[in-house]
Coordinates of C-alpha atoms in Angstrom, one line a residue:
M1 CA 10.7 246.7 236.7
L2 CA 14.2 247.7 237.8
T3 CA 15.3 245.3 240.6
H4 CA 19.0 246.2 240.8
P5 CA 21.2 249.3 240.2
A6 CA 22.8 247.5 237.3
D7 CA 19.4 247.6 235.5
F8 CA 19.3 251.4 235.2
L9 CA 23.0 251.7 234.6
A10 CA 22.5 249.5 231.5
K11 CA 19.8 251.7 230.1
P12 CA 21.0 254.5 227.8
S13 CA 19.3 257.8 227.0
L14 CA 18.8 259.0 223.5
L15 CA 19.7 262.6 223.2
T16 CA 18.9 264.6 220.0
V17 CA 21.2 267.7 219.9
R18 CA 20.3 268.7 216.3
P19 CA 17.8 267.3 213.8
G20 CA 19.3 264.0 212.7
F21 CA 22.2 264.2 215.2
H22 CA 21.6 261.7 218.1
I23 CA 23.7 260.7 221.0
L24 CA 23.3 257.3 222.8
R25 CA 24.4 258.3 226.3
F26 CA 25.2 255.5 228.8
E27 CA 25.9 255.9 232.5
S28 CA 28.2 252.8 232.2
M29 CA 27.9 251.1 228.8
K30 CA 29.6 247.8 229.6
V31 CA 27.0 247.0 232.2
A32 CA 24.5 246.4 229.3
S33 CA 26.9 243.9 227.8
A34 CA 27.8 242.1 231.1
L35 CA 24.2 241.8 232.3
T36 CA 22.9 240.2 229.0
T37 CA 26.0 238.0 228.7
V38 CA 25.7 236.6 232.3
R39 CA 21.9 236.1 231.9
K40 CA 22.4 234.1 228.7
L41 CA 25.3 232.1 230.2
L42 CA 23.0 231.1 233.1
A43 CA 20.1 230.3 230.7
E44 CA 22.3 228.1 228.6
G45 CA 23.8 226.3 231.6
R46 CA 27.4 227.4 230.9
V47 CA 27.6 228.9 234.3
D48 CA 25.6 228.3 237.5
K49 CA 25.3 229.6 241.1
N50 CA 28.6 227.9 242.0
S51 CA 30.5 229.6 239.1
I52 CA 33.3 232.3 239.5
L53 CA 33.1 234.8 236.7
V54 CA 36.7 235.8 235.7
D55 CA 38.2 238.4 233.5
S56 CA 40.9 241.0 233.1
S57 CA 40.1 244.7 233.0
S58 CA 41.4 248.3 233.1
G59 CA 38.4 249.3 235.2
I60 CA 35.1 249.9 233.4
Y61 CA 34.4 246.3 232.5
A62 CA 35.5 245.1 235.9
V63 CA 32.8 247.2 237.6
A64 CA 30.2 246.0 235.0
L65 CA 31.1 242.3 235.6
A66 CA 31.1 242.8 239.3
M67 CA 27.6 244.4 239.2
A68 CA 26.3 241.6 237.0
A69 CA 27.7 239.0 239.4
H70 CA 26.2 240.8 242.3
K71 CA 22.7 240.9 240.6
F72 CA 22.7 237.2 239.8
G73 CA 24.4 236.0 243.1
L74 CA 27.6 234.8 241.5
R75 CA 31.2 235.1 242.5
C76 CA 33.6 237.3 240.6
K77 CA 37.4 237.4 240.1
I78 CA 39.1 240.4 238.4
F79 CA 42.7 240.7 237.3
A80 CA 43.0 244.4 237.4
S81 CA 45.3 246.8 235.6
T82 CA 47.4 249.2 237.6
T83 CA 45.3 252.0 236.0
V84 CA 42.4 250.9 238.2
D85 CA 42.1 253.7 240.8
T86 CA 41.5 253.1 244.5
V87 CA 37.9 254.3 244.3
T88 CA 37.1 251.7 241.7
Q89 CA 38.9 249.0 243.6
A90 CA 36.9 249.9 246.7
Q91 CA 33.7 249.7 244.6
L92 CA 34.7 246.3 243.2
K93 CA 35.4 244.9 246.7
S94 CA 32.2 246.3 248.1
L95 CA 30.3 244.4 245.3
G96 CA 32.1 241.2 246.5
A97 CA 34.6 240.9 243.7
D98 CA 38.0 239.3 244.4
V99 CA 40.5 241.8 242.9
E100 CA 44.0 240.9 242.0
S101 CA 46.1 243.9 240.9
V102 CA 48.8 242.9 238.3
P103 CA 52.1 244.7 238.9
P104 CA 53.0 247.4 236.3
S105 CA 54.8 246.4 233.1
A106 CA 57.0 248.4 230.8
S107 CA 54.2 248.8 228.2
L108 CA 50.5 248.4 227.8
K109 CA 51.1 245.4 225.6
L110 CA 53.0 243.6 228.3
D111 CA 50.4 244.7 230.9
Q112 CA 47.5 243.3 228.9
G113 CA 49.4 240.1 228.0
E114 CA 50.4 239.5 231.6
R115 CA 46.8 239.9 232.8
V116 CA 45.6 237.4 230.2
R117 CA 48.3 234.9 231.3
R118 CA 47.2 235.2 234.9
V119 CA 43.5 234.7 233.9
Q120 CA 44.5 231.6 232.0
A121 CA 46.5 230.2 234.9
Y122 CA 43.7 230.9 237.3
I123 CA 41.1 229.2 235.0
A124 CA 43.3 226.1 234.7
A125 CA 43.8 225.8 238.5
T126 CA 40.3 226.7 239.7
D127 CA 37.2 224.6 239.7
D128 CA 34.0 226.4 238.7
A129 CA 36.0 229.4 237.2
Y130 CA 34.5 230.7 233.9
W131 CA 36.5 233.1 231.7
M132 CA 34.2 235.7 230.4
R133 CA 36.5 236.6 227.4
Q134 CA 35.1 240.0 226.9
Y135 CA 37.5 240.6 224.0
H136 CA 36.8 237.4 222.2
D137 CA 33.3 235.9 222.8
P138 CA 30.7 237.4 220.4
L139 CA 28.1 236.8 223.1
H140 CA 29.2 240.2 224.3
Y141 CA 27.5 241.8 221.3
D142 CA 24.0 240.7 222.4
G143 CA 23.3 243.3 225.1
Y144 CA 24.1 246.1 222.7
A145 CA 22.0 244.6 219.9
E146 CA 19.0 244.3 222.2
I147 CA 19.3 248.0 223.1
A148 CA 19.7 249.1 219.5
G149 CA 16.8 247.0 218.3
G150 CA 14.4 248.9 220.6
L151 CA 15.5 252.4 219.5
E152 CA 13.0 254.7 217.7
L153 CA 14.3 257.8 215.9
P154 CA 11.7 260.4 215.2
E155 CA 12.8 261.0 211.6
H156 CA 12.9 257.3 210.8
P157 CA 16.0 257.5 208.6
E158 CA 16.7 255.0 205.9
V159 CA 20.5 255.3 206.4
L160 CA 22.0 255.6 209.9
H161 CA 25.6 256.4 210.6
L162 CA 27.0 254.9 213.8
I163 CA 30.1 256.6 215.3
G164 CA 32.0 255.1 218.3
S165 CA 35.4 254.0 219.6
V166 CA 36.4 250.6 218.5
G167 CA 37.8 249.3 221.8
S168 CA 37.0 245.6 222.3
G169 CA 34.7 245.8 219.2
A170 CA 31.6 244.6 221.0
S171 CA 29.7 247.9 221.3
T172 CA 29.9 249.1 217.7
K173 CA 29.3 245.6 216.3
G174 CA 26.4 244.8 218.7
L175 CA 24.7 248.2 218.2
S176 CA 25.1 247.9 214.4
L177 CA 23.5 244.5 214.4
G178 CA 20.5 245.8 216.4
L179 CA 20.2 249.0 214.3
E180 CA 20.2 246.9 211.1
Q181 CA 16.7 245.7 212.0
Q182 CA 15.4 249.1 210.9
H183 CA 18.1 250.9 209.0
S184 CA 20.9 250.6 206.6
V185 CA 23.9 251.1 208.9
I186 CA 27.3 252.7 208.1
T187 CA 29.8 252.4 211.0
H188 CA 32.7 254.7 211.7
G189 CA 35.4 253.8 214.2
I190 CA 37.6 255.8 216.5
Q191 CA 41.2 254.7 217.4
P192 CA 44.1 256.1 219.4
F193 CA 47.6 256.2 218.0
G194 CA 49.6 253.2 219.5
S195 CA 46.8 250.6 219.0
V196 CA 47.4 247.4 217.1
T197 CA 43.8 247.0 216.1
F198 CA 44.1 249.3 213.0
S199 CA 47.9 249.2 212.7
S200 CA 49.0 252.4 214.5
E201 CA 51.2 250.7 217.1
H202 CA 54.3 252.3 215.5
V203 CA 53.0 255.9 216.1
N204 CA 53.7 257.0 219.7
D205 CA 51.4 259.3 221.6
P206 CA 52.8 259.2 225.1
D207 CA 49.9 261.1 226.7
M208 CA 47.0 258.9 225.3
I209 CA 45.2 256.5 227.6
I210 CA 44.5 253.9 225.0
A211 CA 42.9 251.2 227.2
G212 CA 39.1 251.2 226.4
I213 CA 39.4 252.7 222.9
G214 CA 42.3 250.9 221.5
S215 CA 44.4 247.8 222.2
A216 CA 48.0 246.6 222.5
I217 CA 46.9 242.9 221.8
H218 CA 44.6 241.3 219.3
F219 CA 40.8 241.2 220.0
D220 CA 38.7 238.6 218.2
N221 CA 35.5 240.7 218.8
V222 CA 36.7 243.5 216.5
D223 CA 35.2 242.9 213.0
R224 CA 37.5 245.2 211.0
E225 CA 35.3 245.0 207.9
L226 CA 32.4 246.6 209.8
Y227 CA 34.0 250.1 209.6
Q228 CA 33.7 252.3 206.6
S229 CA 36.1 254.8 208.1
I230 CA 38.6 255.0 211.0
D231 CA 39.8 258.2 212.6
W232 CA 43.0 258.1 214.7
L233 CA 43.2 260.9 217.3
S234 CA 45.9 262.1 219.6
F235 CA 45.3 262.8 223.3
G236 CA 45.4 266.5 222.7
L237 CA 42.7 266.3 220.1
A238 CA 40.6 264.0 222.2
A239 CA 40.8 266.3 225.2
T240 CA 40.0 269.4 223.0
A241 CA 37.0 267.7 221.4
T242 CA 35.7 266.5 224.8
A243 CA 36.0 270.1 226.2
R244 CA 34.2 271.4 223.1
M245 CA 31.4 268.9 223.6
Y246 CA 31.0 270.0 227.3
Q247 CA 30.8 273.6 226.2
Q248 CA 28.7 273.2 223.1
I249 CA 26.0 270.8 224.1
G250 CA 26.5 270.4 227.9
L251 CA 27.3 266.7 227.8
F252 CA 29.7 265.6 230.5
A253 CA 31.3 262.4 229.2
G254 CA 34.7 260.8 228.6
L255 CA 37.4 261.0 226.0
S256 CA 36.0 258.5 223.6
S257 CA 32.7 260.4 223.7
G258 CA 34.6 263.6 222.8
C259 CA 36.3 261.8 219.9
A260 CA 33.1 260.5 218.6
Y261 CA 31.5 264.0 218.9
M262 CA 34.3 265.6 216.8
V263 CA 34.1 263.0 214.1
A264 CA 30.3 263.2 214.0
D265 CA 30.3 267.0 214.1
K266 CA 33.0 267.6 211.5
M267 CA 33.1 264.6 209.2
I268 CA 29.7 263.0 209.2
Y269 CA 26.9 265.5 210.0
P270 CA 27.8 268.2 207.4
H271 CA 27.7 265.5 204.7
L272 CA 24.4 263.8 205.5
N273 CA 22.0 263.3 202.6
D274 CA 18.2 263.3 202.8
G275 CA 17.0 260.2 204.6
E276 CA 20.3 259.9 206.6
S277 CA 20.9 260.5 210.3
L278 CA 23.7 259.7 212.8
I279 CA 24.1 258.2 216.3
M280 CA 27.3 258.6 218.2
I281 CA 28.1 256.5 221.3
A282 CA 28.8 258.2 224.7
P283 CA 29.9 255.2 226.8
D284 CA 30.2 256.7 230.3
T285 CA 30.4 259.9 232.3
G286 CA 33.5 262.2 232.3
H287 CA 34.5 261.8 236.0
R288 CA 37.4 259.4 235.2
Y289 CA 39.0 261.9 232.9
A290 CA 38.0 265.3 234.4
Q291 CA 41.4 266.2 235.7
A292 CA 43.2 265.4 232.4
I293 CA 40.6 267.5 230.4
L294 CA 40.4 270.5 232.8
P295 CA 43.3 272.4 231.2
Y296 CA 41.6 272.2 227.8
L297 CA 38.5 273.8 229.1
T298 CA 40.3 276.9 230.4
N299 CA 43.2 277.2 228.0
P300 CA 42.9 274.9 225.0
E301 CA 46.2 274.2 223.2
I302 CA 44.4 273.3 220.0
Q303 CA 41.7 275.4 218.2
Y304 CA 38.7 273.1 217.6
D305 CA 37.3 275.0 214.6
E306 CA 40.6 274.8 212.8
L307 CA 41.0 271.0 213.1
T308 CA 41.1 268.9 209.9
P309 CA 42.3 265.3 209.5
L310 CA 45.2 264.1 207.3
S311 CA 43.7 261.7 204.8
V312 CA 45.8 258.5 204.7
R313 CA 46.0 255.4 202.5
R314 CA 48.5 253.2 204.3
R315 CA 49.8 252.7 207.8
D316 CA 53.1 254.5 207.0
D317 CA 51.0 257.7 206.3
L318 CA 49.7 257.9 209.8
E319 CA 50.6 261.1 211.7
L320 CA 49.6 262.8 214.9
P321 CA 47.4 264.6 215.7
W322 CA 44.6 263.3 213.4
S323 CA 44.6 260.9 210.6
R324 CA 41.6 259.5 208.7
L325 CA 40.9 256.8 206.3
D326 CA 37.5 256.6 204.5
R327 CA 37.2 253.5 202.4
T328 CA 34.8 255.2 200.0
Q329 CA 37.6 257.7 199.2
V330 CA 40.4 255.2 198.4
S331 CA 40.8 252.1 196.3
M332 CA 41.0 249.4 199.1
K333 CA 39.3 246.0 198.9
D334 CA 39.5 245.4 202.7
W335 CA 41.4 246.5 205.8
N336 CA 44.1 243.9 205.2
E337 CA 45.4 246.2 202.4
F338 CA 46.0 249.0 204.9

């Protein structure tokens, strides 16, 4: 029984667009993680009805945490990035969250770092405050693992390729853990240029909104060795791929979904062997990015069918608009060699 709007927001739909090509489509993916994490924290006695759930967010996780707090009757404090729009801020406040906007910084690294410092200061000064640590606590894997463990694919593949943006690391790691109950899983990650997670911070893409799919600071929840391949994509390619996804399969979703669609469509699906299938992650709807993507629907600057990646071996090889490293194609023991 669904007793709260968060319950249905956390439930994805499995869309099969071609034989063996599946999309796990969420209304708001991080709600799944937040609900399970808060439920387990309550069960373990790490938080109680007097607790204040605290974290930093650029928007999507903030709403997820506020909805989880609302469902379980807890208080919530969000240190919000300046990228959080007024509609989202109104939604957070309507859910009862206390929202503190952090003044803009000269870079995303400074912005994320300042938000974390404010969270730490608030935790130290406030009784009953609990830091959710969405970037660092592996408990955030569990909601995704529960969902993946219940998925049934009609073709029952032996090998399943999982494609998704890396972001905080929780969704790809958690889903892979759940899928491993029934399949041999190969995970492929998406990164923007400018992210420290896979060493592209030296490549500037001024248009890319990296919050949500990359990072300017270290995240403990990213298990780098999970990923067989990483694709680094520019904003122009991300927008082109997202527009193509809208037009080709009718899925209205955000930039990270478009990136995953292009990698799945061009790099994974054509090379599937017998007994292999793929699932790509579509984390949320496309409303947040619709204005940025609109020009690529009507007058694309890049021709989707002509796109191919530059194969790279080391960080100095990375170039816009699309670089790709597949560990099966190069001699590399682990990601520390990149």
